[in-house]
Amino acid sequence: MKAVVIRETGGTEKLLLEEVPIPKVGCGEVLIRLHYAAMNRRDIFVRMGLYPGVKFPSIPGADGAGEVVSVGEGVKGLGKGSNVLINPALNWGDNPRFTGKEFSILGVPTDGTHAQYVKVPAENVVKKPAFLSWEEGAALPLAGLTAYRALFTRGALREGETVVIPGIGGGVATFLLQMAVAVGAKVYVTSSDEKKIEQAVKLGAKGGVNYRTPDWGKELKEMTGGVDISIDTIGGDTFNQLIHLARPGSRIVTFGATTGPVPNLIMPIVFLKQLDILGTTMGTPEEFQGLIDFYEKHSIHPIVDTIFPLEQIQVAHHYMEQGNQFGKIVLKIPQ
């Protein structure tokens, strides 16, 4: 089969399209012939050797949608020819509050979805909702699951609350926007790109500010009147702005820090406002099913920005590094 293989850290030239053996399924596993896969920022970190547990050679990719072609012993409910999506959160563990010691994400160190075939545990496979296209199905899992847990399990979002999503445009941010709007929240966004703010408003956001402008935090405070829940993936100075935006008793959910540590955190603001600061990552199997049910109930279609053929994987990585997308970057797998 054709697969993207990374043999050492480096630039996009380290993404090699090679012929490798088709995986053989074991007990409790299924083999999926992929139609589409999706990209995540994590794939870039893996290529650069900046992700925990990186081992080479490696086939990257966490997200995928395809057709079951064979099943291992003990697999029930998934027959040959089933159209499926993959839950990339492997071995969550026994406690729904946090991951266990065996937890990992498909793609590292387990070979992932940027290939024609992938094998995964049957418990990590769900049937693809018929209303989703193949590319939409591939786009949903990792980023959608992360957003679902952040909003509803950790953030306990309720109808009518005010939500801020910094850095709109990336995959998780667009899923956060779709889900928050669907439950009747008042959503505001930030971006350095006015067109992305405009796109967010078309999808139901109440407004947004350009974080390149001076005093954007004050501008957003005037616009919102205060925030009930912020979902942060940026860290750095942005996190301090979110603390100032927060209403007393409100929540900040965090699962990323793309700009680095938070400088000069003013702790008295945190405790005098009685703020809840909540960490999260990925989600449980039950939350993954909840995500699928949510999108089906509300007839929401994931936003796909661009589709690249797998053969253009180097171009796709370069495009993601530029940060100009709005929604998910998807890979079409050769059949």
Tab-separated table of C-alpha atoms in Angstrom:
chain	number	residue	atom	x	y	z
A	1	MET	CA	0.000	0.000	0.000
A	2	LYS	CA	1.000	3.639	-0.412
A	3	ALA	CA	1.693	5.487	2.819
A	4	VAL	CA	3.336	8.661	4.057
A	5	VAL	CA	6.412	7.640	6.049
A	6	ILE	CA	8.550	9.852	8.279
A	7	ARG	CA	12.002	8.375	8.948
A	8	GLU	CA	13.649	11.360	10.636
A	9	THR	CA	12.800	14.821	11.873
A	10	GLY	CA	12.961	17.822	9.599
A	11	GLY	CA	11.078	19.857	7.035
A	12	THR	CA	8.415	18.788	4.591
A	13	GLU	CA	11.052	16.968	2.542
A	14	LYS	CA	11.051	14.299	5.267
A	15	LEU	CA	7.496	13.271	4.274
A	16	LEU	CA	8.073	10.303	1.982
A	17	LEU	CA	5.392	8.494	-0.034
A	18	GLU	CA	6.432	4.848	0.071
A	19	GLU	CA	5.149	1.344	-0.593
A	20	VAL	CA	4.739	-0.520	2.704
A	21	PRO	CA	2.990	-3.779	3.660
A	22	ILE	CA	-0.743	-3.727	4.358
A	23	PRO	CA	-1.258	-4.219	8.119
A	24	LYS	CA	-2.543	-7.581	9.348
A	25	VAL	CA	-5.372	-7.510	11.856
A	26	GLY	CA	-5.207	-9.298	15.172
A	27	CYS	CA	-7.854	-10.231	17.690
A	28	GLY	CA	-10.325	-7.398	18.254
A	29	GLU	CA	-8.974	-5.305	15.372
A	30	VAL	CA	-10.348	-4.134	12.025
A	31	LEU	CA	-8.619	-3.207	8.776
A	32	ILE	CA	-9.986	-0.111	7.044
A	33	ARG	CA	-9.427	0.958	3.458
A	34	LEU	CA	-9.351	4.711	3.805
A	35	HIS	CA	-11.147	7.072	1.433
A	36	TYR	CA	-10.142	10.298	3.159
A	37	ALA	CA	-7.902	11.300	6.048
A	38	ALA	CA	-7.452	14.668	7.745
A	39	MET	CA	-4.547	16.686	9.057
A	40	ASN	CA	-3.961	18.162	12.491
A	41	ARG	CA	-1.294	20.503	13.832
A	42	ARG	CA	-0.058	17.436	15.674
A	43	ASP	CA	1.198	15.988	12.363
A	44	ILE	CA	3.601	18.902	11.987
A	45	PHE	CA	4.847	18.474	15.561
A	46	VAL	CA	5.446	14.771	14.890
A	47	ARG	CA	7.434	15.529	11.748
A	48	MET	CA	9.555	18.025	13.674
A	49	GLY	CA	10.116	15.632	16.589
A	50	LEU	CA	8.292	17.947	18.994
A	51	TYR	CA	5.572	15.528	20.077
A	52	PRO	CA	5.850	13.183	23.095
A	53	GLY	CA	6.488	9.536	22.246
A	54	VAL	CA	7.634	10.095	18.663
A	55	LYS	CA	9.219	6.998	17.151
A	56	PHE	CA	10.528	6.629	13.609
A	57	PRO	CA	9.824	5.329	11.073
A	58	SER	CA	6.222	6.424	11.516
A	59	ILE	CA	3.058	6.761	9.437
A	60	PRO	CA	1.311	9.927	10.719
A	61	GLY	CA	-2.388	10.765	10.751
A	62	ALA	CA	-5.087	10.474	13.419
A	63	ASP	CA	-8.293	11.078	11.450
A	64	GLY	CA	-9.847	8.908	8.780
A	65	ALA	CA	-13.012	7.634	7.135
A	66	GLY	CA	-13.256	4.504	5.043
A	67	GLU	CA	-14.561	1.008	4.531
A	68	VAL	CA	-13.941	-2.088	6.645
A	69	VAL	CA	-12.188	-4.742	4.540
A	70	SER	CA	-11.408	-7.358	7.188
A	71	VAL	CA	-12.030	-8.025	10.887
A	72	GLY	CA	-10.099	-9.949	13.498
A	73	GLU	CA	-11.335	-12.629	15.815
A	74	GLY	CA	-13.941	-11.491	18.336
A	75	VAL	CA	-15.113	-8.435	16.413
A	76	LYS	CA	-18.886	-8.018	16.409
A	77	GLY	CA	-21.176	-5.472	14.785
A	78	LEU	CA	-18.705	-4.431	12.105
A	79	GLY	CA	-18.876	-6.440	8.936
A	80	LYS	CA	-16.875	-6.244	5.759
A	81	GLY	CA	-18.065	-3.260	3.723
A	82	SER	CA	-19.161	-1.131	6.699
A	83	ASN	CA	-18.594	2.595	6.173
A	84	VAL	CA	-16.880	3.907	9.274
A	85	LEU	CA	-15.144	6.739	11.105
A	86	ILE	CA	-12.163	6.264	13.406
A	87	ASN	CA	-11.972	7.490	16.994
A	88	PRO	CA	-8.238	8.290	17.298
A	89	ALA	CA	-8.189	8.250	21.136
A	90	LEU	CA	-6.730	4.815	21.885
A	91	ASN	CA	-6.965	3.147	25.313
A	92	TRP	CA	-8.539	6.031	27.226
A	93	GLY	CA	-8.603	4.057	30.465
A	94	ASP	CA	-11.099	3.362	33.236
A	95	ASN	CA	-11.610	6.865	34.629
A	96	PRO	CA	-13.639	9.292	32.469
A	97	ARG	CA	-11.991	12.246	34.236
A	98	PHE	CA	-8.509	11.601	32.831
A	99	THR	CA	-6.524	9.319	30.534
A	100	GLY	CA	-4.853	6.133	31.725
A	101	LYS	CA	-1.204	5.122	31.385
A	102	GLU	CA	-1.818	3.242	28.130
A	103	PHE	CA	-3.506	6.157	26.390
A	104	SER	CA	-2.204	7.287	23.013
A	105	ILE	CA	-3.465	8.944	19.853
A	106	LEU	CA	-3.505	7.136	16.525
A	107	GLY	CA	-0.532	8.134	14.400
A	108	VAL	CA	2.142	8.120	17.127
A	109	PRO	CA	3.468	5.679	18.101
A	110	THR	CA	0.836	3.553	16.284
A	111	ASP	CA	0.852	3.876	12.488
A	112	GLY	CA	-1.861	6.261	11.383
A	113	THR	CA	-4.231	7.220	8.610
A	114	HIS	CA	-2.036	8.918	6.010
A	115	ALA	CA	-2.040	5.677	4.082
A	116	GLN	CA	-4.334	3.508	1.981
A	117	TYR	CA	-5.056	1.139	4.878
A	118	VAL	CA	-4.982	1.365	8.659
A	119	LYS	CA	-5.720	-1.148	11.411
A	120	VAL	CA	-7.374	-0.038	14.625
A	121	PRO	CA	-9.127	-1.645	17.589
A	122	ALA	CA	-12.769	-2.354	16.776
A	123	GLU	CA	-13.815	-0.367	19.848
A	124	ASN	CA	-12.385	2.741	18.120
A	125	VAL	CA	-14.613	2.422	15.065
A	126	VAL	CA	-18.123	3.797	14.607
A	127	LYS	CA	-20.411	3.722	11.597
A	128	LYS	CA	-20.283	6.855	9.480
A	129	PRO	CA	-23.496	8.899	9.599
A	130	ALA	CA	-25.042	8.775	6.128
A	131	PHE	CA	-25.529	12.560	5.964
A	132	LEU	CA	-21.769	13.175	6.164
A	133	SER	CA	-19.641	12.969	3.041
A	134	TRP	CA	-16.428	10.979	3.205
A	135	GLU	CA	-14.317	14.110	3.510
A	136	GLU	CA	-16.582	15.564	6.221
A	137	GLY	CA	-16.434	12.310	8.156
A	138	ALA	CA	-12.650	12.253	7.999
A	139	ALA	CA	-12.487	15.858	9.222
A	140	LEU	CA	-14.541	15.331	12.371
A	141	PRO	CA	-12.872	12.936	14.858
A	142	LEU	CA	-9.810	14.392	16.631
A	143	ALA	CA	-10.668	18.082	16.522
A	144	GLY	CA	-14.391	17.461	17.004
A	145	LEU	CA	-13.846	15.206	20.010
A	146	THR	CA	-11.470	17.724	21.594
A	147	ALA	CA	-14.011	20.511	21.100
A	148	TYR	CA	-16.947	18.440	22.370
A	149	ARG	CA	-15.262	17.517	25.667
A	150	ALA	CA	-13.938	21.058	26.162
A	151	LEU	CA	-17.356	22.650	25.683
A	152	PHE	CA	-19.734	20.224	27.310
A	153	THR	CA	-17.909	17.901	29.720
A	154	ARG	CA	-15.284	20.257	31.079
A	155	GLY	CA	-16.843	23.634	30.252
A	156	ALA	CA	-20.471	22.670	31.056
A	157	LEU	CA	-21.698	25.128	28.425
A	158	ARG	CA	-25.337	26.185	28.759
A	159	GLU	CA	-27.765	27.901	26.402
A	160	GLY	CA	-27.506	31.683	26.449
A	161	GLU	CA	-23.970	31.848	27.871
A	162	THR	CA	-21.294	34.018	26.284
A	163	VAL	CA	-18.368	32.136	24.776
A	164	VAL	CA	-15.025	33.396	23.435
A	165	ILE	CA	-13.006	31.339	20.959
A	166	PRO	CA	-9.551	32.864	20.352
A	167	GLY	CA	-7.833	32.167	17.048
A	168	ILE	CA	-10.808	31.190	14.896
A	169	GLY	CA	-9.983	29.315	11.707
A	170	GLY	CA	-8.274	26.137	12.853
A	171	GLY	CA	-10.086	22.820	12.970
A	172	VAL	CA	-10.898	22.702	16.683
A	173	ALA	CA	-11.945	26.352	16.750
A	174	THR	CA	-14.446	25.874	13.928
A	175	PHE	CA	-15.952	22.834	15.669
A	176	LEU	CA	-16.221	24.853	18.892
A	177	LEU	CA	-18.042	27.575	16.987
A	178	GLN	CA	-20.485	25.176	15.323
A	179	MET	CA	-21.384	23.372	18.536
A	180	ALA	CA	-21.664	26.469	20.723
A	181	VAL	CA	-23.951	28.153	18.194
A	182	ALA	CA	-26.055	24.976	17.924
A	183	VAL	CA	-26.903	25.056	21.648
A	184	GLY	CA	-27.798	28.744	21.633
A	185	ALA	CA	-24.634	30.265	23.076
A	186	LYS	CA	-23.510	33.791	22.185
A	187	VAL	CA	-20.160	33.272	20.511
A	188	TYR	CA	-17.378	35.800	19.931
A	189	VAL	CA	-14.062	35.118	18.211
A	190	THR	CA	-10.622	36.596	17.669
A	191	SER	CA	-8.345	36.412	14.652
A	192	SER	CA	-5.629	38.386	12.890
A	193	ASP	CA	-7.609	37.940	9.660
A	194	GLU	CA	-10.750	40.043	9.183
A	195	LYS	CA	-12.059	37.584	6.586
A	196	LYS	CA	-11.992	34.778	9.150
A	197	ILE	CA	-14.005	36.893	11.557
A	198	GLU	CA	-16.511	37.547	8.773
A	199	GLN	CA	-16.730	33.805	8.051
A	200	ALA	CA	-17.333	33.116	11.742
A	201	VAL	CA	-20.175	35.644	11.814
A	202	LYS	CA	-21.759	33.936	8.792
A	203	LEU	CA	-21.662	30.691	10.819
A	204	GLY	CA	-23.471	32.273	13.762
A	205	ALA	CA	-20.874	34.172	15.795
A	206	LYS	CA	-22.128	37.461	17.252
A	207	GLY	CA	-18.880	39.253	16.416
A	208	GLY	CA	-15.136	39.280	16.807
A	209	VAL	CA	-11.997	41.390	17.119
A	210	ASN	CA	-8.601	41.451	15.452
A	211	TYR	CA	-6.030	40.557	18.091
A	212	ARG	CA	-3.364	42.518	16.189
A	213	THR	CA	-5.068	45.767	17.197
A	214	PRO	CA	-4.044	47.535	20.410
A	215	ASP	CA	-6.335	46.910	23.384
A	216	TRP	CA	-8.231	44.116	21.627
A	217	GLY	CA	-9.090	42.704	25.033
A	218	LYS	CA	-10.825	45.923	26.078
A	219	GLU	CA	-12.636	46.046	22.737
A	220	LEU	CA	-13.888	42.499	23.232
A	221	LYS	CA	-14.914	43.276	26.837
A	222	GLU	CA	-17.056	46.164	25.598
A	223	MET	CA	-18.530	43.976	22.855
A	224	THR	CA	-19.414	41.032	25.121
A	225	GLY	CA	-20.033	42.662	28.478
A	226	GLY	CA	-17.996	39.830	30.023
A	227	VAL	CA	-17.509	36.145	29.217
A	228	ASP	CA	-18.918	32.990	30.837
A	229	ILE	CA	-16.550	30.521	29.167
A	230	SER	CA	-13.375	30.874	27.104
A	231	ILE	CA	-11.792	27.972	25.244
A	232	ASP	CA	-8.061	28.602	24.947
A	233	THR	CA	-5.502	26.917	22.710
A	234	ILE	CA	-3.092	29.829	22.536
A	235	GLY	CA	-1.700	30.502	26.011
A	236	GLY	CA	0.855	33.295	26.325
A	237	ASP	CA	-0.470	36.831	26.750
A	238	THR	CA	-3.839	35.766	25.338
A	239	PHE	CA	-4.554	33.763	28.487
A	240	ASN	CA	-4.141	36.873	30.651
A	241	GLN	CA	-6.582	38.713	28.408
A	242	LEU	CA	-9.106	35.906	28.880
A	243	ILE	CA	-8.785	36.246	32.657
A	244	HIS	CA	-9.587	39.956	32.408
A	245	LEU	CA	-12.558	39.173	30.127
A	246	ALA	CA	-13.968	36.553	32.495
A	247	ARG	CA	-17.050	37.263	34.560
A	248	PRO	CA	-16.929	36.308	38.253
A	249	GLY	CA	-17.512	32.575	38.658
A	250	SER	CA	-16.823	31.818	34.994
A	251	ARG	CA	-14.645	29.164	33.324
A	252	ILE	CA	-11.570	28.999	31.127
A	253	VAL	CA	-10.931	25.651	29.428
A	254	THR	CA	-7.461	25.103	27.996
A	255	PHE	CA	-5.888	22.398	25.844
A	256	GLY	CA	-3.071	24.211	24.061
A	257	ALA	CA	-0.408	26.870	24.329
A	258	THR	CA	0.784	27.620	20.809
A	259	THR	CA	2.405	30.903	21.888
A	260	GLY	CA	4.077	29.412	24.953
A	261	PRO	CA	3.801	29.861	28.736
A	262	VAL	CA	1.575	32.479	30.329
A	263	PRO	CA	3.767	35.413	31.481
A	264	ASN	CA	3.122	37.335	34.680
A	265	LEU	CA	-0.103	35.596	35.585
A	266	ILE	CA	-1.906	37.781	38.134
A	267	MET	CA	-3.207	35.190	40.559
A	268	PRO	CA	-5.366	37.523	42.681
A	269	ILE	CA	-7.637	38.100	39.676
A	270	VAL	CA	-8.100	34.333	39.376
A	271	PHE	CA	-9.105	33.768	42.980
A	272	LEU	CA	-10.972	37.013	43.588
A	273	LYS	CA	-13.139	36.280	40.543
A	274	GLN	CA	-13.572	32.681	41.734
A	275	LEU	CA	-12.566	31.417	38.286
A	276	ASP	CA	-12.446	27.770	37.227
A	277	ILE	CA	-9.438	26.981	35.014
A	278	LEU	CA	-9.930	23.550	33.454
A	279	GLY	CA	-7.500	21.435	31.466
A	280	THR	CA	-8.680	18.935	28.873
A	281	THR	CA	-7.450	16.743	26.037
A	282	MET	CA	-9.226	14.489	23.529
A	283	GLY	CA	-12.172	12.551	25.032
A	284	THR	CA	-13.680	9.238	26.101
A	285	PRO	CA	-15.405	6.691	23.818
A	286	GLU	CA	-18.739	7.862	25.235
A	287	GLU	CA	-17.904	11.463	24.370
A	288	PHE	CA	-16.926	10.407	20.845
A	289	GLN	CA	-20.335	8.822	20.389
A	290	GLY	CA	-21.865	11.949	21.909
A	291	LEU	CA	-20.055	14.028	19.295
A	292	ILE	CA	-21.403	11.874	16.455
A	293	ASP	CA	-24.931	12.015	17.893
A	294	PHE	CA	-24.687	15.801	18.335
A	295	TYR	CA	-23.694	16.426	14.716
A	296	GLU	CA	-26.410	14.070	13.527
A	297	LYS	CA	-29.095	15.630	15.749
A	298	HIS	CA	-28.283	19.168	14.607
A	299	SER	CA	-27.453	18.182	10.991
A	300	ILE	CA	-24.099	19.982	11.209
A	301	HIS	CA	-21.547	19.534	8.442
A	302	PRO	CA	-17.870	19.900	9.416
A	303	ILE	CA	-16.107	22.714	7.579
A	304	VAL	CA	-13.533	21.447	5.085
A	305	ASP	CA	-11.163	24.160	3.907
A	306	THR	CA	-9.042	22.341	1.333
A	307	ILE	CA	-8.595	18.816	-0.015
A	308	PHE	CA	-5.149	17.655	-1.148
A	309	PRO	CA	-4.356	14.307	-2.756
A	310	LEU	CA	-2.169	12.182	-0.491
A	311	GLU	CA	0.581	12.479	-3.089
A	312	GLN	CA	0.783	16.206	-2.255
A	313	ILE	CA	1.407	15.658	1.453
A	314	GLN	CA	4.391	18.018	1.454
A	315	VAL	CA	2.257	20.795	-0.052
A	316	ALA	CA	-0.471	20.085	2.517
A	317	HIS	CA	1.984	20.437	5.421
A	318	HIS	CA	3.294	23.699	4.005
A	319	TYR	CA	-0.269	24.996	3.624
A	320	MET	CA	-1.089	24.140	7.257
A	321	GLU	CA	2.086	25.840	8.463
A	322	GLN	CA	0.955	29.081	6.791
A	323	GLY	CA	-2.142	29.102	9.024
A	324	ASN	CA	-4.503	30.569	6.421
A	325	GLN	CA	-7.162	27.843	6.491
A	326	PHE	CA	-10.683	28.121	7.860
A	327	GLY	CA	-11.727	24.614	8.835
A	328	LYS	CA	-10.043	21.287	8.243
A	329	ILE	CA	-7.384	20.250	5.746
A	330	VAL	CA	-8.286	16.867	4.283
A	331	LEU	CA	-6.314	14.300	2.279
A	332	LYS	CA	-7.860	12.254	-0.531
A	333	ILE	CA	-6.466	8.712	-0.377
A	334	PRO	CA	-5.727	6.983	-3.706
A	335	GLN	CA	-7.897	3.914	-4.283
